[in-house]
Short mmCIF file of C-alpha atoms (C1' of nucleotides) in Angstrom, two decimals:
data_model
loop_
_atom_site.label_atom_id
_atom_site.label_comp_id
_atom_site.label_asym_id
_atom_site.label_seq_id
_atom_site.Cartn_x
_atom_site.Cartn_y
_atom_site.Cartn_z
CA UNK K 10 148.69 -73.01 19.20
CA UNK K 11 150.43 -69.60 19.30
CA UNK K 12 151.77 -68.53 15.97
CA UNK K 13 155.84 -68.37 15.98
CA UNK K 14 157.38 -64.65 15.83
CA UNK K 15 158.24 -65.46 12.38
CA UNK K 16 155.21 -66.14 10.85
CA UNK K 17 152.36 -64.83 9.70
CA UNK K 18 148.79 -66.64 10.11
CA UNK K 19 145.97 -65.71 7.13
CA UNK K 20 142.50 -67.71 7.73
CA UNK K 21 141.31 -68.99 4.38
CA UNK K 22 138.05 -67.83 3.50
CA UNK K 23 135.40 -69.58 1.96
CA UNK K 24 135.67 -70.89 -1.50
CA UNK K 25 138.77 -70.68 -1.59
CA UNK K 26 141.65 -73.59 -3.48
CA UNK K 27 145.54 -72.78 -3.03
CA UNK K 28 146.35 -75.59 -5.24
CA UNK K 29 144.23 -73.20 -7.69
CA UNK K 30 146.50 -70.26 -6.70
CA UNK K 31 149.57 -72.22 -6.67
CA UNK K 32 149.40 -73.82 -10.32
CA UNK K 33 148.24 -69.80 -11.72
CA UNK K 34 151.89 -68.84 -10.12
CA UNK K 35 153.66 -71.70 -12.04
CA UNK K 36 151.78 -72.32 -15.25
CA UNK K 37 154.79 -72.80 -16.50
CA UNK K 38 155.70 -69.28 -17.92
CA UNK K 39 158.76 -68.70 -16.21
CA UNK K 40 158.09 -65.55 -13.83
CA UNK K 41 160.97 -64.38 -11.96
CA UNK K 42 159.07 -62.26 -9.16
CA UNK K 43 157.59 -65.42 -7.46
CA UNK K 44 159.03 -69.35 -7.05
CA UNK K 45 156.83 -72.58 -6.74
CA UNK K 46 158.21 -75.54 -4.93
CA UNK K 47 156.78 -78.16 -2.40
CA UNK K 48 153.59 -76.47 -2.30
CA UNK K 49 154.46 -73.34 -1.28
CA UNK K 50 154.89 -70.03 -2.93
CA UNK K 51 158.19 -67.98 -2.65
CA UNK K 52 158.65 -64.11 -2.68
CA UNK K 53 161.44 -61.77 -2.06
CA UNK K 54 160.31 -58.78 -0.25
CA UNK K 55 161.88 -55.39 0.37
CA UNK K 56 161.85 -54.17 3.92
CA UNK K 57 163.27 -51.46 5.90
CA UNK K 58 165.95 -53.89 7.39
CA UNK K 59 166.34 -55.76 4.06
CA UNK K 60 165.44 -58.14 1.74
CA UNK K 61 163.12 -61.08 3.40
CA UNK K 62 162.68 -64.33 1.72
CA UNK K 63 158.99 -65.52 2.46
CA UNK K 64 157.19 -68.71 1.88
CA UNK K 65 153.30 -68.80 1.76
CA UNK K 66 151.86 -72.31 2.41
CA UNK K 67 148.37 -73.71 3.66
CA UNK K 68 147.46 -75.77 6.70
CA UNK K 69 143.66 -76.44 7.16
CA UNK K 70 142.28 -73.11 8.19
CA UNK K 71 144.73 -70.95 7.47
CA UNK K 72 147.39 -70.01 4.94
CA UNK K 73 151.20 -69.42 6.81
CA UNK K 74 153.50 -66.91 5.51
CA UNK K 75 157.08 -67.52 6.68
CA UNK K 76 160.18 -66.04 6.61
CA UNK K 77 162.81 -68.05 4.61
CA UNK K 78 166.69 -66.22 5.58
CA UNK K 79 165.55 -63.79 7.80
CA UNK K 80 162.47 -63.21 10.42
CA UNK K 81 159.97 -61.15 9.01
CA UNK K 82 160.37 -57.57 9.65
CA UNK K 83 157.34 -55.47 8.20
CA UNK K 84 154.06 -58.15 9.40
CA UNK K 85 151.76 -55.99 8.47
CA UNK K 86 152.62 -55.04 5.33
CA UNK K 87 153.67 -58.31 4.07
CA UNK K 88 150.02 -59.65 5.03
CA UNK K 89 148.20 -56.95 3.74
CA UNK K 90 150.47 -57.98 0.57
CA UNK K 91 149.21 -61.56 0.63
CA UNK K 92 145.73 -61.12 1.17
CA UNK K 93 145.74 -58.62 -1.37
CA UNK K 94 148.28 -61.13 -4.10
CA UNK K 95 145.33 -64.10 -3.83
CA UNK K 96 142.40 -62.17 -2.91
CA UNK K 97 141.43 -63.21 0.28
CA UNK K 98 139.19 -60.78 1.61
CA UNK K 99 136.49 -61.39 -1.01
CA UNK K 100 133.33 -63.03 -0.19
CA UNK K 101 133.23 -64.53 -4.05
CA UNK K 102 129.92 -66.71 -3.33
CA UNK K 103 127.92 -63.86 -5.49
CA UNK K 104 130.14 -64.79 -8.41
CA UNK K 105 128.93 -68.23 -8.35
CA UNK K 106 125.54 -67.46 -7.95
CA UNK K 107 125.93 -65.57 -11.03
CA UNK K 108 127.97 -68.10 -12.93
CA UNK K 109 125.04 -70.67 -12.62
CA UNK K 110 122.64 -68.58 -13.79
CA UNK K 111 124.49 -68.86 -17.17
CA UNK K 112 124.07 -72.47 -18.32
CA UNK K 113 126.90 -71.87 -20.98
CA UNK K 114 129.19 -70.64 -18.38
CA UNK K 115 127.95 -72.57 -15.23
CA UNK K 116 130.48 -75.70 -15.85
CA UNK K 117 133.59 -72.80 -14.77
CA UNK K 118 131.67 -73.01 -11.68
CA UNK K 119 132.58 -76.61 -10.80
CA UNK K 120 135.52 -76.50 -12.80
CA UNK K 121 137.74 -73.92 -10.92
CA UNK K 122 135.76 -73.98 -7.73
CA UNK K 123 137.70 -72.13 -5.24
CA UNK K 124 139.96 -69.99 -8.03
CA UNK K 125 140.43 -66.66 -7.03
CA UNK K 126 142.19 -63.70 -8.76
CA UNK K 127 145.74 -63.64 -8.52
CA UNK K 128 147.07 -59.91 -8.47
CA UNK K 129 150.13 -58.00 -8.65
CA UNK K 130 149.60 -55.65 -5.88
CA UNK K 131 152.74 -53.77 -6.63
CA UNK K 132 151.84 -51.25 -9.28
CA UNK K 133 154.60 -49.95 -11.03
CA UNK K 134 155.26 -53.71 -11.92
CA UNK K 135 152.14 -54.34 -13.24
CA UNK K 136 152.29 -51.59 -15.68
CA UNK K 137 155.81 -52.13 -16.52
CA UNK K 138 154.95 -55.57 -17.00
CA UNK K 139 151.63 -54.59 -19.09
CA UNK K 140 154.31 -52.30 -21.38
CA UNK K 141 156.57 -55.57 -21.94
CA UNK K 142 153.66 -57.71 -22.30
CA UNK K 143 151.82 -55.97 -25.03
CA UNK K 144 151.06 -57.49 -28.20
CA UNK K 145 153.93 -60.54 -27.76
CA UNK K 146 153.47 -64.01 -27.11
CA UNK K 147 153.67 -64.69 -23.28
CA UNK K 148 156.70 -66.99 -23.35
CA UNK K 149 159.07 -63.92 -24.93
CA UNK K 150 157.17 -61.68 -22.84
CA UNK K 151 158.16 -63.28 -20.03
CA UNK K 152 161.75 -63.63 -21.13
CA UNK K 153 161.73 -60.12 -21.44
CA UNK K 154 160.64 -59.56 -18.12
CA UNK K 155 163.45 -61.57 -16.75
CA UNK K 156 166.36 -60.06 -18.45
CA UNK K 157 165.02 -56.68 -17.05
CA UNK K 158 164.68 -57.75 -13.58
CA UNK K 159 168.48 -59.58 -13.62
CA UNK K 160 169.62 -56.28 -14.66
CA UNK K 161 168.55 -53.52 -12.99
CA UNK K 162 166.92 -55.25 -10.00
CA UNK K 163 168.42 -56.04 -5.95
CA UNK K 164 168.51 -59.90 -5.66
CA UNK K 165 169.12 -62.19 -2.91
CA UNK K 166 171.16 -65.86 -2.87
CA UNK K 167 169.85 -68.38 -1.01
CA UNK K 168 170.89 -71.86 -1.09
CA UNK K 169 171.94 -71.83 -4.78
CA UNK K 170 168.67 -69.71 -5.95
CA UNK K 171 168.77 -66.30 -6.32
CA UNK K 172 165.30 -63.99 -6.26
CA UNK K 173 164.56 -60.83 -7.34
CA UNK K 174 163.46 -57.39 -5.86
CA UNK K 175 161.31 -55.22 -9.22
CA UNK K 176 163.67 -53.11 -10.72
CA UNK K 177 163.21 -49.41 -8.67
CA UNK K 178 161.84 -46.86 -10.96
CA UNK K 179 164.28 -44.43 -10.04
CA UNK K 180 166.89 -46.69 -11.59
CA UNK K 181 165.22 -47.05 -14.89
CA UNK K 182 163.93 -43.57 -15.26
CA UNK K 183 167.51 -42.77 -16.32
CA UNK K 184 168.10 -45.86 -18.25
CA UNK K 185 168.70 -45.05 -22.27
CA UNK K 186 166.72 -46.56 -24.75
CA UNK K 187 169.68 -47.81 -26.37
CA UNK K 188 170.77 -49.67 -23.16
CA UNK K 189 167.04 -51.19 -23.20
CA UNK K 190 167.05 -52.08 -26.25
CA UNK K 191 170.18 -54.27 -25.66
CA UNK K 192 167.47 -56.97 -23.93
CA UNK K 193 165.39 -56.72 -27.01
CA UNK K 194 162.50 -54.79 -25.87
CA UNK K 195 161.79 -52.30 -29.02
CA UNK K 196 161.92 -48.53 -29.14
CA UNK K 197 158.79 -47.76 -28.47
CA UNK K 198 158.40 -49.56 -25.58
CA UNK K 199 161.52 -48.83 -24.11
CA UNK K 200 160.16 -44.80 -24.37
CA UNK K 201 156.62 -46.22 -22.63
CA UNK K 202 158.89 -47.81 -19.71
CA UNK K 203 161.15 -44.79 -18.52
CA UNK K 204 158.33 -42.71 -19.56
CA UNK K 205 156.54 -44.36 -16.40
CA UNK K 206 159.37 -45.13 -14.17
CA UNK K 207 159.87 -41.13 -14.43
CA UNK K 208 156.51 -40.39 -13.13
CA UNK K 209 156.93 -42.75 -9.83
CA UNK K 210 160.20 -40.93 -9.44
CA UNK K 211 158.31 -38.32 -9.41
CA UNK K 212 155.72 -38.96 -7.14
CA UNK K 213 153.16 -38.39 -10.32
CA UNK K 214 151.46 -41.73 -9.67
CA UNK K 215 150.82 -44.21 -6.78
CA UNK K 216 148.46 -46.50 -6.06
CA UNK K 217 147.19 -44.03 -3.28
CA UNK K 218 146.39 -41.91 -5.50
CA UNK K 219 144.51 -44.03 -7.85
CA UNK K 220 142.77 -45.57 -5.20
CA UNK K 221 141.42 -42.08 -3.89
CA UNK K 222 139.49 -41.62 -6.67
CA UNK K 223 136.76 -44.12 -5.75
CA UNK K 224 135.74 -44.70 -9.09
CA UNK K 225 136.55 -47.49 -11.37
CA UNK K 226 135.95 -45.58 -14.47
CA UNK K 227 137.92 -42.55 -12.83
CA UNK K 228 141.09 -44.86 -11.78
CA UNK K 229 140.76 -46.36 -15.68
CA UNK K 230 141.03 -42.47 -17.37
CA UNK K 231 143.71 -41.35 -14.90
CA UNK K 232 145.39 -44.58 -15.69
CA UNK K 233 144.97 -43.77 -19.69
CA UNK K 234 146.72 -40.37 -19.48
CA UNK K 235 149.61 -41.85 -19.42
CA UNK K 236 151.68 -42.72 -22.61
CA UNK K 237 151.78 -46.29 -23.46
CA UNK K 238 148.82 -46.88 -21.06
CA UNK K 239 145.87 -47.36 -23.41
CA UNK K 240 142.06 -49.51 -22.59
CA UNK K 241 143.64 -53.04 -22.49
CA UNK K 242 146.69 -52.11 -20.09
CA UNK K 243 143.93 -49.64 -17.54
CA UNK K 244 141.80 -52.88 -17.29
CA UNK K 245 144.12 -54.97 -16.60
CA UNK K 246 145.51 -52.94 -13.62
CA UNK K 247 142.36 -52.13 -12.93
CA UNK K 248 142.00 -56.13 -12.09
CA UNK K 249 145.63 -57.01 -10.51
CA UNK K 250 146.37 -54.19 -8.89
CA UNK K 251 143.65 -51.88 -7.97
CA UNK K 252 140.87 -54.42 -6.25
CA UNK K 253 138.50 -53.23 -9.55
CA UNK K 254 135.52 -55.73 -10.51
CA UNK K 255 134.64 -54.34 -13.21
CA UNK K 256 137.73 -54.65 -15.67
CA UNK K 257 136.90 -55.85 -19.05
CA UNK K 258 140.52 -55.96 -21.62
CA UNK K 259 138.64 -55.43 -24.42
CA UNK K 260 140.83 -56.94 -27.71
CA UNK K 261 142.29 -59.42 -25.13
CA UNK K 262 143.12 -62.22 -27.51
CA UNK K 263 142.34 -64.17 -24.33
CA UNK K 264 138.95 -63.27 -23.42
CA UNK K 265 138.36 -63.53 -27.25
CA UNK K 266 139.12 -66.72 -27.78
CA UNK K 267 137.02 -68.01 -24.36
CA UNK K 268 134.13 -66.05 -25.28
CA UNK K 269 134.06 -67.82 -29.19
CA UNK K 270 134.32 -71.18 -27.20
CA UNK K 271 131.21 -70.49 -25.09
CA UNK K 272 129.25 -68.08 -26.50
CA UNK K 273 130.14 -68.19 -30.07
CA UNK K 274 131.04 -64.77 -30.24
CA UNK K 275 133.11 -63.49 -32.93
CA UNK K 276 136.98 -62.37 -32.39
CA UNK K 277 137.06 -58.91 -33.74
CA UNK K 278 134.11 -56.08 -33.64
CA UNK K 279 132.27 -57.85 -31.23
CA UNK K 280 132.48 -54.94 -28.14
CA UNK K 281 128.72 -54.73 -28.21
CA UNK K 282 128.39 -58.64 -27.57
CA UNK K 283 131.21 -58.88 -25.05
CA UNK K 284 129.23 -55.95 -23.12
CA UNK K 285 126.10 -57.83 -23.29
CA UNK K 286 127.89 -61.24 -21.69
CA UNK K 287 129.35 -59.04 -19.10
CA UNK K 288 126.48 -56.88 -18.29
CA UNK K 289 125.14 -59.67 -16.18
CA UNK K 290 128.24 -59.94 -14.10
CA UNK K 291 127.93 -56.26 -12.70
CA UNK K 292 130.48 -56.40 -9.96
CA UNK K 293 132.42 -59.23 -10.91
CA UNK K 294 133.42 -58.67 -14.71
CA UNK K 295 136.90 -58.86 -13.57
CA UNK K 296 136.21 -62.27 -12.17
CA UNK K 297 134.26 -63.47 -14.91
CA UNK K 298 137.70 -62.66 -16.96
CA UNK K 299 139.78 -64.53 -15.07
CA UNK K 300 137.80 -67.34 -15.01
CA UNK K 301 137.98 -67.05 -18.81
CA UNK K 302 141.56 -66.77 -19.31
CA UNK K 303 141.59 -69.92 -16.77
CA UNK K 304 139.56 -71.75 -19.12
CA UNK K 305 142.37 -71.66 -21.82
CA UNK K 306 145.00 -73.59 -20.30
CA UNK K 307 142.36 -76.78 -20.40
CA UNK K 308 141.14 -78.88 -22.55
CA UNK K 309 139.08 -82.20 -21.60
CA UNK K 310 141.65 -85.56 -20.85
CA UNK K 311 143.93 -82.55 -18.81
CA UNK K 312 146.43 -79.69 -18.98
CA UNK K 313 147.81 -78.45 -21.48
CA UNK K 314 151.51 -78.29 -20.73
"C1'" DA Z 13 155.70 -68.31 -45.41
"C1'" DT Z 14 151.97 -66.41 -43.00
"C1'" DC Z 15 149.40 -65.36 -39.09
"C1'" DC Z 16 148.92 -64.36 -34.43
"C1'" DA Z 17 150.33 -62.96 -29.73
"C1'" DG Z 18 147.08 -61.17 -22.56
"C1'" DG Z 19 148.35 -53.35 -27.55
"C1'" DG Z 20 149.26 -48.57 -28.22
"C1'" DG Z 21 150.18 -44.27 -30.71
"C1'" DT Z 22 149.35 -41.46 -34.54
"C1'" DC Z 23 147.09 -39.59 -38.33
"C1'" DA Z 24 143.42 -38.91 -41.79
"C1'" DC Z 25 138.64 -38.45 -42.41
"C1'" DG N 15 134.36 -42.06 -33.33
"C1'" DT N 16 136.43 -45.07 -36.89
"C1'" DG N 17 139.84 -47.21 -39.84
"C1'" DA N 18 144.57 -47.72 -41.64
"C1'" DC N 19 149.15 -47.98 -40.63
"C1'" DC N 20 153.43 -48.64 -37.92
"C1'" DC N 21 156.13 -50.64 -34.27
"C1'" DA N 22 158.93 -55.13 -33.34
"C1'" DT N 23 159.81 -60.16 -31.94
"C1'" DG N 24 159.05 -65.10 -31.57
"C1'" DG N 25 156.12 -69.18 -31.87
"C1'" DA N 26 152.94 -72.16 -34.29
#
DNA sequence: ATCCAGGGGTCAC
DNA sequence: GTGACCCATGGA
């Protein structure tokens, strides 16, 4: 059968579970930059020729990506998008060979078989996001996050919804920090945000860039240079947005907690111990921490909200 | 009330 | 390189 003009045809690779992807996109936090509904997943994309609604969803080989109020006018970069949002191009079957080969992590394994990173392959989100994120409980964090986006980002109506473009850094590079502050996010980080949005204005950063310099440890010190960008936040983008498998947020209060649960490791001073449980996953640490933080949001009898 | 949350910067030593 | 302190807000 010969794919429609407006859509967009992804084979699903091996090991791989949307309903895994789908319930990491709704866990019930709120996010403004994607939608859930009827098993598909919603973005609002930015194209030449406008904004373009698109719903991903899965038939039996292949995930679909469809356009919603408008064909889709940029194919190519909207799949390379998707593939890169739920990780598609990654033969993860070494991960699992890995996983069993630690009988106190082996049950994540079975567990979450078929979870694959979820990314953010837009980077000035993800560090914006990492900046409003820091050191807050998620829920506020993501509250946060949504006052921001209804303010200073291009939205789109459709049939009594309305979704979201991110915010364009060249709009909040000139934003005060008194206007910021009015949607609570403090001084500091308010100084962190147009301190970064300045820099994409400016052509400073990119994700090219980043991803010229090969290195993992390079991309995480370039990342670092930057104020409000320290170890936790050049992981982390290291992870969602720059395709790096070897992230470790050290002091993640996530990974802290998942590693006491299995390993009995302690919460605080314990670098030396979190680098021995991830030296065995050379080349996929970053999975290994997403498999952790997936671990939180269960506990045996079912979900936790 | 107290502690913690998917931290980071700054400063003293 | 390490430790103490500050920033700020909400949830448990």
């Amino acid at each position: 059968v010969k794919a429609r003009k407006n859509t967009i045809r992804i084979p699903k690779p091996q090991l791989f579970n949307f309903s895994e992807t789908l319930w990491f996109l709704d866990r019930n936090l709120d996010d403004c930059m994607h939608a859930v509904e009827n098993g598909k997943a919603r973005r609002l994309f930015k194209t030449p020729t406008g904004n373009v609604l698109v719903d991903v969803s899965e038939v039996s080989t292949d995930l679909i990506a469809e356009g919603v109020n408008a064909p889709i006018s940029e194919p190519d970069e909207i799949r390379r998008f998707i593939i890169e949002w739920f990780d598609l191009e990654r033969d993860i079957r070494p991960f699992y060979k890995l996983l069993k080969s630690d009988p106190d992590l082996a049950p994540l394994a079975k567990r979450y078989r078929g979870f694959r990173i979820v990314g953010l392959p837009d980077l000035y989100e993800c560090l914006v996001w990492c900046v409003m994120g820091q050191q807050i409980n998620l829920g506020f964090a993501y509250r946060l996050k949504r006052r921001f986006v209804e303010l200073y980002g291009e939205h789109l109506d459709h049939e009594g919804k309305r979704y979201y473009i991110f915010p364009d850094p060249r709009v909040v590079k000139d934003l005060s920090v008194e206007e910021l502050r009015k949607i609570q996010l403090p001084t500091r980080k308010a100084e962190y945000i147009t301190g970064i949005s300045r820099l994409f204005a400016n052509g400073e950063i990119s994700k090219e860039m980043l991803l010229s310099l090969k290195s993992e440890e390079g991309m995480i010190a370039e990342l670092m240079k930057i104020r409000g960008i320290g170890e936790w936040t050049a992981n982390y983008t290291l992870m969602k947005t720059l395709g790096g498998m070897n992230g470790i947020p050290y002091g993640d209060s996530g990974v802290n907690n998942a590693l006491l649960k299995f390993k009995g490791i302690p919460k605080k001073n314990n670098r030396v111990q979190v680098d021995k449980v991830f030296g065995q996953f050379r080349g996929w640490k970053t999975y290994l921490v997403f498999y952790l933080w997936r671990s939180l949001r269960e506990k045996e009898g079912g979900m936790v909200i």
